[in-house]
Amino acid sequence: MTVLIAEDDIYTREGLIDILENEGFRVVAAEDGEKALELFRSEQPDCICLDIMMPKVNGYDVCKAIRKEDQQVPVIFLSAKSEEIDKVLGLELGADDYISKPFGVREVIARIRAVTRRAISFKNNLSVEDIIDEFKMADLSVYPSELKALRGDFEIELSPRDIRILKLFSSNQGKVLDRNRIYDAGWGVSHMPNSRTLDQHISQLRKRIEKNPGKPEIIRTVHNAGYRYS
Protein backbone atom coordinates (compact mmCIF):
# COMPACT_ATOMS: atom_id res chain seq x y z
CA MET A 1 0.00 0.00 0.00
CA THR A 2 1.40 3.38 -1.04
CA VAL A 3 0.84 6.56 0.98
CA LEU A 4 1.63 10.01 -0.41
CA ILE A 5 2.81 12.51 2.23
CA ALA A 6 2.68 16.18 1.18
CA GLU A 7 4.24 18.28 3.93
CA ASP A 8 6.64 21.23 3.65
CA ASP A 9 8.09 20.91 7.16
CA ILE A 10 11.03 18.51 6.82
CA TYR A 11 10.84 17.25 10.41
CA THR A 12 7.14 16.42 10.21
CA ARG A 13 7.59 14.91 6.76
CA GLU A 14 10.52 12.71 7.75
CA GLY A 15 8.77 11.71 10.95
CA LEU A 16 5.68 10.57 9.04
CA ILE A 17 7.83 8.67 6.56
CA ASP A 18 9.58 6.79 9.40
CA ILE A 19 6.28 6.03 11.16
CA LEU A 20 4.56 4.66 8.08
CA GLU A 21 7.54 2.75 6.69
CA ASN A 22 7.96 1.07 10.08
CA GLU A 23 4.34 -0.08 9.76
CA GLY A 24 5.05 -1.60 6.35
CA PHE A 25 3.61 1.12 4.10
CA ARG A 26 5.39 2.29 0.97
CA VAL A 27 5.76 6.07 1.21
CA VAL A 28 6.33 8.77 -1.40
CA ALA A 29 6.80 12.33 -0.18
CA ALA A 30 6.49 15.87 -1.51
CA GLU A 31 7.64 19.16 0.00
CA ASP A 32 5.13 21.31 -1.88
CA GLY A 33 1.73 21.08 -3.56
CA GLU A 34 3.09 21.06 -7.08
CA LYS A 35 5.27 18.02 -6.38
CA ALA A 36 2.35 16.37 -4.58
CA LEU A 37 0.22 16.53 -7.73
CA GLU A 38 3.08 15.12 -9.80
CA LEU A 39 3.46 12.17 -7.42
CA PHE A 40 -0.30 11.64 -7.25
CA ARG A 41 -0.41 11.19 -11.03
CA SER A 42 2.76 9.11 -11.34
CA GLU A 43 2.51 6.90 -8.24
CA GLN A 44 -1.29 6.44 -7.93
CA PRO A 45 -1.15 6.23 -4.11
CA ASP A 46 -3.72 4.38 -2.04
CA CYS A 47 -3.97 7.21 0.48
CA ILE A 48 -2.89 10.87 0.56
CA CYS A 49 -1.94 12.98 3.59
CA LEU A 50 -1.96 16.70 2.75
CA ASP A 51 -0.64 19.62 4.72
CA ILE A 52 -2.75 22.73 4.10
CA MET A 53 -0.20 25.54 4.14
CA MET A 54 2.28 24.39 1.48
CA PRO A 55 4.38 26.34 -1.03
CA LYS A 56 3.40 26.69 -4.73
CA VAL A 57 -0.01 25.00 -4.37
CA ASN A 58 -1.82 24.85 -1.04
CA GLY A 59 -3.45 21.70 0.29
CA TYR A 60 -6.99 22.85 -0.47
CA ASP A 61 -6.17 23.39 -4.14
CA VAL A 62 -4.27 20.09 -4.31
CA CYS A 63 -7.35 18.33 -2.92
CA LYS A 64 -9.62 20.03 -5.45
CA ALA A 65 -7.32 19.00 -8.32
CA ILE A 66 -7.17 15.41 -7.06
CA ARG A 67 -10.94 15.19 -6.74
CA LYS A 68 -11.36 16.26 -10.37
CA GLU A 69 -9.36 13.19 -11.39
CA ASP A 70 -10.16 10.67 -8.65
CA GLN A 71 -13.26 10.69 -6.44
CA GLN A 72 -12.29 7.68 -4.35
CA VAL A 73 -8.65 7.91 -3.23
CA PRO A 74 -8.67 8.72 0.52
CA VAL A 75 -7.40 12.20 1.44
CA ILE A 76 -6.49 13.26 4.97
CA PHE A 77 -5.64 16.86 5.80
CA LEU A 78 -2.79 17.47 8.25
CA SER A 79 -2.66 21.00 9.60
CA ALA A 80 -1.86 23.18 12.57
CA LYS A 81 -5.09 25.01 11.84
CA SER A 82 -7.70 23.86 14.32
CA GLU A 83 -10.62 26.24 13.70
CA GLU A 84 -13.88 24.48 12.92
CA ILE A 85 -14.35 26.47 9.69
CA ASP A 86 -11.11 25.05 8.30
CA LYS A 87 -12.22 21.50 9.05
CA VAL A 88 -15.56 22.10 7.38
CA LEU A 89 -13.90 23.62 4.31
CA GLY A 90 -11.49 20.70 4.02
CA LEU A 91 -14.28 18.14 4.20
CA GLU A 92 -16.43 20.10 1.74
CA LEU A 93 -13.54 20.01 -0.74
CA GLY A 94 -13.61 16.22 -0.63
CA ALA A 95 -11.23 15.25 2.17
CA ASP A 96 -12.07 12.06 4.06
CA ASP A 97 -10.59 13.11 7.38
CA TYR A 98 -8.76 15.91 9.14
CA ILE A 99 -6.01 15.65 11.77
CA SER A 100 -4.80 18.69 13.69
CA LYS A 101 -1.13 19.03 14.61
CA PRO A 102 0.42 17.95 16.86
CA PHE A 103 -0.81 14.42 16.38
CA GLY A 104 0.11 11.04 17.83
CA VAL A 105 1.72 8.18 15.94
CA ARG A 106 -1.11 5.73 16.58
CA GLU A 107 -3.72 8.30 15.60
CA VAL A 108 -2.19 8.85 12.15
CA ILE A 109 -1.91 5.12 11.47
CA ALA A 110 -5.45 4.43 12.70
CA ARG A 111 -6.91 7.23 10.55
CA ILE A 112 -5.08 6.02 7.44
CA ARG A 113 -6.32 2.47 7.96
CA ALA A 114 -9.87 3.67 8.56
CA VAL A 115 -10.18 5.85 5.44
CA THR A 116 -8.46 3.22 3.30
CA ARG A 117 -10.90 0.54 4.42
CA ARG A 118 -13.85 2.78 3.62
CA ALA A 119 -12.45 3.51 0.17
CA ILE A 120 -11.88 -0.18 -0.56
CA SER A 121 -15.43 -1.06 0.50
CA PHE A 122 -16.90 1.75 -1.63
CA LYS A 123 -14.76 0.96 -4.65
CA ASN A 124 -15.72 -2.69 -4.64
CA ASN A 125 -19.32 -2.14 -3.47
CA LEU A 126 -18.56 -4.25 -0.42
CA SER A 127 -20.08 -4.37 3.03
CA VAL A 128 -18.19 -5.22 6.19
CA GLU A 129 -19.43 -8.80 5.89
CA ASP A 130 -18.04 -9.26 2.39
CA ILE A 131 -14.91 -11.34 1.98
CA ILE A 132 -12.00 -10.05 -0.09
CA ASP A 133 -9.02 -12.39 -0.44
CA GLU A 134 -9.75 -13.65 3.07
CA PHE A 135 -7.69 -16.42 4.63
CA LYS A 136 -7.98 -18.17 7.96
CA MET A 137 -5.41 -18.94 10.63
CA ALA A 138 -6.74 -20.97 13.54
CA ASP A 139 -9.79 -19.02 14.77
CA LEU A 140 -8.76 -15.81 12.96
CA SER A 141 -10.24 -14.58 9.68
CA VAL A 142 -7.73 -12.27 8.01
CA TYR A 143 -8.83 -9.63 5.49
CA PRO A 144 -5.70 -8.30 3.75
CA SER A 145 -7.35 -5.56 1.70
CA GLU A 146 -9.03 -4.20 4.84
CA LEU A 147 -5.91 -4.44 7.02
CA LYS A 148 -7.70 -6.34 9.72
CA ALA A 149 -8.44 -9.73 11.24
CA LEU A 150 -11.54 -10.89 13.07
CA ARG A 151 -11.86 -13.28 15.98
CA GLY A 152 -15.59 -13.66 16.19
CA ASP A 153 -16.86 -10.08 16.45
CA PHE A 154 -13.55 -8.76 17.80
CA GLU A 155 -11.61 -6.72 15.24
CA ILE A 156 -7.80 -6.65 15.17
CA GLU A 157 -5.99 -3.93 13.23
CA LEU A 158 -3.08 -5.09 11.10
CA SER A 159 -0.37 -3.30 9.14
CA PRO A 160 0.67 -4.23 5.58
CA ARG A 161 3.77 -5.83 7.08
CA ASP A 162 1.63 -7.92 9.45
CA ILE A 163 -0.43 -9.09 6.48
CA ARG A 164 2.64 -10.12 4.48
CA ILE A 165 4.04 -12.08 7.42
CA LEU A 166 0.74 -13.80 8.17
CA LYS A 167 0.26 -14.71 4.50
CA LEU A 168 3.70 -16.32 4.50
CA PHE A 169 2.87 -18.43 7.55
CA SER A 170 -0.57 -19.33 6.20
CA SER A 171 0.81 -20.55 2.88
CA ASN A 172 3.53 -22.57 4.64
CA GLN A 173 1.46 -24.16 7.40
CA GLY A 174 3.42 -26.74 9.35
CA LYS A 175 6.79 -25.64 7.96
CA VAL A 176 9.54 -24.04 10.01
CA LEU A 177 10.39 -20.64 8.54
CA ASP A 178 13.81 -19.21 9.33
CA ARG A 179 14.26 -15.58 10.30
CA ASN A 180 15.72 -14.52 6.96
CA ARG A 181 12.71 -15.76 5.02
CA ILE A 182 10.24 -14.06 7.34
CA TYR A 183 12.29 -10.86 7.29
CA ASP A 184 12.35 -10.86 3.47
CA ALA A 185 8.56 -11.25 3.37
CA GLY A 186 7.95 -8.47 5.88
CA TRP A 187 10.66 -5.96 5.09
CA GLY A 188 11.87 -6.89 1.58
CA VAL A 189 15.08 -8.44 0.31
CA SER A 190 16.77 -5.04 0.10
CA HIS A 191 16.83 -4.72 3.90
CA MET A 192 19.63 -6.28 5.92
CA PRO A 193 18.19 -9.01 8.17
CA ASN A 194 17.97 -8.04 11.83
CA SER A 195 16.86 -10.77 14.23
CA ARG A 196 16.08 -8.32 17.01
CA THR A 197 13.77 -6.27 14.78
CA LEU A 198 11.99 -9.41 13.61
CA ASP A 199 11.62 -10.91 17.07
CA GLN A 200 10.23 -7.63 18.43
CA HIS A 201 7.72 -7.42 15.59
CA ILE A 202 6.60 -11.02 16.12
CA SER A 203 6.22 -10.30 19.84
CA GLN A 204 4.02 -7.26 19.13
CA LEU A 205 2.00 -9.18 16.53
CA ARG A 206 1.38 -11.99 19.02
CA LYS A 207 -0.04 -9.48 21.51
CA ARG A 208 -2.74 -8.67 18.99
CA ILE A 209 -3.54 -12.02 17.37
CA GLU A 210 -2.91 -14.60 20.08
CA LYS A 211 -5.43 -15.44 22.80
CA ASN A 212 -2.51 -15.87 25.18
CA PRO A 213 0.67 -14.21 23.85
CA GLY A 214 2.69 -16.00 26.53
CA LYS A 215 1.60 -19.34 25.08
CA PRO A 216 1.15 -18.64 21.35
CA GLU A 217 -0.92 -21.05 19.28
CA ILE A 218 -0.64 -19.35 15.88
CA ILE A 219 3.00 -18.23 15.55
CA ARG A 220 5.13 -20.61 17.56
CA THR A 221 8.85 -20.34 18.22
CA VAL A 222 11.03 -23.21 17.06
CA HIS A 223 14.21 -22.76 19.07
CA ASN A 224 17.38 -22.25 17.06
CA ALA A 225 15.39 -22.55 13.83
CA GLY A 226 12.73 -19.84 13.48
CA TYR A 227 8.94 -19.83 13.69
CA ARG A 228 6.08 -22.09 12.61
CA TYR A 229 2.33 -21.91 12.15
CA SER A 230 0.81 -25.34 12.80
GROMACS .gro file of C-alpha atoms in nm:
model
  230
    1MET     CA    1   0.000   0.000   0.000
    2THR     CA    2   0.140   0.338  -0.104
    3VAL     CA    3   0.084   0.656   0.098
    4LEU     CA    4   0.163   1.001  -0.041
    5ILE     CA    5   0.281   1.251   0.223
    6ALA     CA    6   0.268   1.618   0.118
    7GLU     CA    7   0.424   1.828   0.393
    8ASP     CA    8   0.664   2.123   0.365
    9ASP     CA    9   0.809   2.091   0.716
   10ILE     CA   10   1.103   1.851   0.682
   11TYR     CA   11   1.084   1.725   1.041
   12THR     CA   12   0.714   1.642   1.021
   13ARG     CA   13   0.759   1.491   0.676
   14GLU     CA   14   1.052   1.271   0.775
   15GLY     CA   15   0.877   1.171   1.095
   16LEU     CA   16   0.568   1.057   0.904
   17ILE     CA   17   0.783   0.867   0.656
   18ASP     CA   18   0.958   0.679   0.940
   19ILE     CA   19   0.628   0.603   1.116
   20LEU     CA   20   0.456   0.466   0.808
   21GLU     CA   21   0.754   0.275   0.669
   22ASN     CA   22   0.796   0.107   1.008
   23GLU     CA   23   0.434  -0.008   0.976
   24GLY     CA   24   0.505  -0.160   0.635
   25PHE     CA   25   0.361   0.112   0.410
   26ARG     CA   26   0.539   0.229   0.097
   27VAL     CA   27   0.576   0.607   0.121
   28VAL     CA   28   0.633   0.877  -0.140
   29ALA     CA   29   0.680   1.233  -0.018
   30ALA     CA   30   0.649   1.587  -0.151
   31GLU     CA   31   0.764   1.916   0.000
   32ASP     CA   32   0.513   2.131  -0.188
   33GLY     CA   33   0.173   2.108  -0.356
   34GLU     CA   34   0.309   2.106  -0.708
   35LYS     CA   35   0.527   1.802  -0.638
   36ALA     CA   36   0.235   1.637  -0.458
   37LEU     CA   37   0.022   1.653  -0.773
   38GLU     CA   38   0.308   1.512  -0.980
   39LEU     CA   39   0.346   1.217  -0.742
   40PHE     CA   40  -0.030   1.164  -0.725
   41ARG     CA   41  -0.041   1.119  -1.103
   42SER     CA   42   0.276   0.911  -1.134
   43GLU     CA   43   0.251   0.690  -0.824
   44GLN     CA   44  -0.129   0.644  -0.793
   45PRO     CA   45  -0.115   0.623  -0.411
   46ASP     CA   46  -0.372   0.438  -0.204
   47CYS     CA   47  -0.397   0.721   0.048
   48ILE     CA   48  -0.289   1.087   0.056
   49CYS     CA   49  -0.194   1.298   0.359
   50LEU     CA   50  -0.196   1.670   0.275
   51ASP     CA   51  -0.064   1.962   0.472
   52ILE     CA   52  -0.275   2.273   0.410
   53MET     CA   53  -0.020   2.554   0.414
   54MET     CA   54   0.228   2.439   0.148
   55PRO     CA   55   0.438   2.634  -0.103
   56LYS     CA   56   0.340   2.669  -0.473
   57VAL     CA   57  -0.001   2.500  -0.437
   58ASN     CA   58  -0.182   2.485  -0.104
   59GLY     CA   59  -0.345   2.170   0.029
   60TYR     CA   60  -0.699   2.285  -0.047
   61ASP     CA   61  -0.617   2.339  -0.414
   62VAL     CA   62  -0.427   2.009  -0.431
   63CYS     CA   63  -0.735   1.833  -0.292
   64LYS     CA   64  -0.962   2.003  -0.545
   65ALA     CA   65  -0.732   1.900  -0.832
   66ILE     CA   66  -0.717   1.541  -0.706
   67ARG     CA   67  -1.094   1.519  -0.674
   68LYS     CA   68  -1.136   1.626  -1.037
   69GLU     CA   69  -0.936   1.319  -1.139
   70ASP     CA   70  -1.016   1.067  -0.865
   71GLN     CA   71  -1.326   1.069  -0.644
   72GLN     CA   72  -1.229   0.768  -0.435
   73VAL     CA   73  -0.865   0.791  -0.323
   74PRO     CA   74  -0.867   0.872   0.052
   75VAL     CA   75  -0.740   1.220   0.144
   76ILE     CA   76  -0.649   1.326   0.497
   77PHE     CA   77  -0.564   1.686   0.580
   78LEU     CA   78  -0.279   1.747   0.825
   79SER     CA   79  -0.266   2.100   0.960
   80ALA     CA   80  -0.186   2.318   1.257
   81LYS     CA   81  -0.509   2.501   1.184
   82SER     CA   82  -0.770   2.386   1.432
   83GLU     CA   83  -1.062   2.624   1.370
   84GLU     CA   84  -1.388   2.448   1.292
   85ILE     CA   85  -1.435   2.647   0.969
   86ASP     CA   86  -1.111   2.505   0.830
   87LYS     CA   87  -1.222   2.150   0.905
   88VAL     CA   88  -1.556   2.210   0.738
   89LEU     CA   89  -1.390   2.362   0.431
   90GLY     CA   90  -1.149   2.070   0.402
   91LEU     CA   91  -1.428   1.814   0.420
   92GLU     CA   92  -1.643   2.010   0.174
   93LEU     CA   93  -1.354   2.001  -0.074
   94GLY     CA   94  -1.361   1.622  -0.063
   95ALA     CA   95  -1.123   1.525   0.217
   96ASP     CA   96  -1.207   1.206   0.406
   97ASP     CA   97  -1.059   1.311   0.738
   98TYR     CA   98  -0.876   1.591   0.914
   99ILE     CA   99  -0.601   1.565   1.177
  100SER     CA  100  -0.480   1.869   1.369
  101LYS     CA  101  -0.113   1.903   1.461
  102PRO     CA  102   0.042   1.795   1.686
  103PHE     CA  103  -0.081   1.442   1.638
  104GLY     CA  104   0.011   1.104   1.783
  105VAL     CA  105   0.172   0.818   1.594
  106ARG     CA  106  -0.111   0.573   1.658
  107GLU     CA  107  -0.372   0.830   1.560
  108VAL     CA  108  -0.219   0.885   1.215
  109ILE     CA  109  -0.191   0.512   1.147
  110ALA     CA  110  -0.545   0.443   1.270
  111ARG     CA  111  -0.691   0.723   1.055
  112ILE     CA  112  -0.508   0.602   0.744
  113ARG     CA  113  -0.632   0.247   0.796
  114ALA     CA  114  -0.987   0.367   0.856
  115VAL     CA  115  -1.018   0.585   0.544
  116THR     CA  116  -0.846   0.322   0.330
  117ARG     CA  117  -1.090   0.054   0.442
  118ARG     CA  118  -1.385   0.278   0.362
  119ALA     CA  119  -1.245   0.351   0.017
  120ILE     CA  120  -1.188  -0.018  -0.056
  121SER     CA  121  -1.543  -0.106   0.050
  122PHE     CA  122  -1.690   0.175  -0.163
  123LYS     CA  123  -1.476   0.096  -0.465
  124ASN     CA  124  -1.572  -0.269  -0.464
  125ASN     CA  125  -1.932  -0.214  -0.347
  126LEU     CA  126  -1.856  -0.425  -0.042
  127SER     CA  127  -2.008  -0.437   0.303
  128VAL     CA  128  -1.819  -0.522   0.619
  129GLU     CA  129  -1.943  -0.880   0.589
  130ASP     CA  130  -1.804  -0.926   0.239
  131ILE     CA  131  -1.491  -1.134   0.198
  132ILE     CA  132  -1.200  -1.005  -0.009
  133ASP     CA  133  -0.902  -1.239  -0.044
  134GLU     CA  134  -0.975  -1.365   0.307
  135PHE     CA  135  -0.769  -1.642   0.463
  136LYS     CA  136  -0.798  -1.817   0.796
  137MET     CA  137  -0.541  -1.894   1.063
  138ALA     CA  138  -0.674  -2.097   1.354
  139ASP     CA  139  -0.979  -1.902   1.477
  140LEU     CA  140  -0.876  -1.581   1.296
  141SER     CA  141  -1.024  -1.458   0.968
  142VAL     CA  142  -0.773  -1.227   0.801
  143TYR     CA  143  -0.883  -0.963   0.549
  144PRO     CA  144  -0.570  -0.830   0.375
  145SER     CA  145  -0.735  -0.556   0.170
  146GLU     CA  146  -0.903  -0.420   0.484
  147LEU     CA  147  -0.591  -0.444   0.702
  148LYS     CA  148  -0.770  -0.634   0.972
  149ALA     CA  149  -0.844  -0.973   1.124
  150LEU     CA  150  -1.154  -1.089   1.307
  151ARG     CA  151  -1.186  -1.328   1.598
  152GLY     CA  152  -1.559  -1.366   1.619
  153ASP     CA  153  -1.686  -1.008   1.645
  154PHE     CA  154  -1.355  -0.876   1.780
  155GLU     CA  155  -1.161  -0.672   1.524
  156ILE     CA  156  -0.780  -0.665   1.517
  157GLU     CA  157  -0.599  -0.393   1.323
  158LEU     CA  158  -0.308  -0.509   1.110
  159SER     CA  159  -0.037  -0.330   0.914
  160PRO     CA  160   0.067  -0.423   0.558
  161ARG     CA  161   0.377  -0.583   0.708
  162ASP     CA  162   0.163  -0.792   0.945
  163ILE     CA  163  -0.043  -0.909   0.648
  164ARG     CA  164   0.264  -1.012   0.448
  165ILE     CA  165   0.404  -1.208   0.742
  166LEU     CA  166   0.074  -1.380   0.817
  167LYS     CA  167   0.026  -1.471   0.450
  168LEU     CA  168   0.370  -1.632   0.450
  169PHE     CA  169   0.287  -1.843   0.755
  170SER     CA  170  -0.057  -1.933   0.620
  171SER     CA  171   0.081  -2.055   0.288
  172ASN     CA  172   0.353  -2.257   0.464
  173GLN     CA  173   0.146  -2.416   0.740
  174GLY     CA  174   0.342  -2.674   0.935
  175LYS     CA  175   0.679  -2.564   0.796
  176VAL     CA  176   0.954  -2.404   1.001
  177LEU     CA  177   1.039  -2.064   0.854
  178ASP     CA  178   1.381  -1.921   0.933
  179ARG     CA  179   1.426  -1.558   1.030
  180ASN     CA  180   1.572  -1.452   0.696
  181ARG     CA  181   1.271  -1.576   0.502
  182ILE     CA  182   1.024  -1.406   0.734
  183TYR     CA  183   1.229  -1.086   0.729
  184ASP     CA  184   1.235  -1.086   0.347
  185ALA     CA  185   0.856  -1.125   0.337
  186GLY     CA  186   0.795  -0.847   0.588
  187TRP     CA  187   1.066  -0.596   0.509
  188GLY     CA  188   1.187  -0.689   0.158
  189VAL     CA  189   1.508  -0.844   0.031
  190SER     CA  190   1.677  -0.504   0.010
  191HIS     CA  191   1.683  -0.472   0.390
  192MET     CA  192   1.963  -0.628   0.592
  193PRO     CA  193   1.819  -0.901   0.817
  194ASN     CA  194   1.797  -0.804   1.183
  195SER     CA  195   1.686  -1.077   1.423
  196ARG     CA  196   1.608  -0.832   1.701
  197THR     CA  197   1.377  -0.627   1.478
  198LEU     CA  198   1.199  -0.941   1.361
  199ASP     CA  199   1.162  -1.091   1.707
  200GLN     CA  200   1.023  -0.763   1.843
  201HIS     CA  201   0.772  -0.742   1.559
  202ILE     CA  202   0.660  -1.102   1.612
  203SER     CA  203   0.622  -1.030   1.984
  204GLN     CA  204   0.402  -0.726   1.913
  205LEU     CA  205   0.200  -0.918   1.653
  206ARG     CA  206   0.138  -1.199   1.902
  207LYS     CA  207  -0.004  -0.948   2.151
  208ARG     CA  208  -0.274  -0.867   1.899
  209ILE     CA  209  -0.354  -1.202   1.737
  210GLU     CA  210  -0.291  -1.460   2.008
  211LYS     CA  211  -0.543  -1.544   2.280
  212ASN     CA  212  -0.251  -1.587   2.518
  213PRO     CA  213   0.067  -1.421   2.385
  214GLY     CA  214   0.269  -1.600   2.653
  215LYS     CA  215   0.160  -1.934   2.508
  216PRO     CA  216   0.115  -1.864   2.135
  217GLU     CA  217  -0.092  -2.105   1.928
  218ILE     CA  218  -0.064  -1.935   1.588
  219ILE     CA  219   0.300  -1.823   1.555
  220ARG     CA  220   0.513  -2.061   1.756
  221THR     CA  221   0.885  -2.034   1.822
  222VAL     CA  222   1.103  -2.321   1.706
  223HIS     CA  223   1.421  -2.276   1.907
  224ASN     CA  224   1.738  -2.225   1.706
  225ALA     CA  225   1.539  -2.255   1.383
  226GLY     CA  226   1.273  -1.984   1.348
  227TYR     CA  227   0.894  -1.983   1.369
  228ARG     CA  228   0.608  -2.209   1.261
  229TYR     CA  229   0.233  -2.191   1.215
  230SER     CA  230   0.081  -2.534   1.280
   0.00000   0.00000   0.00000
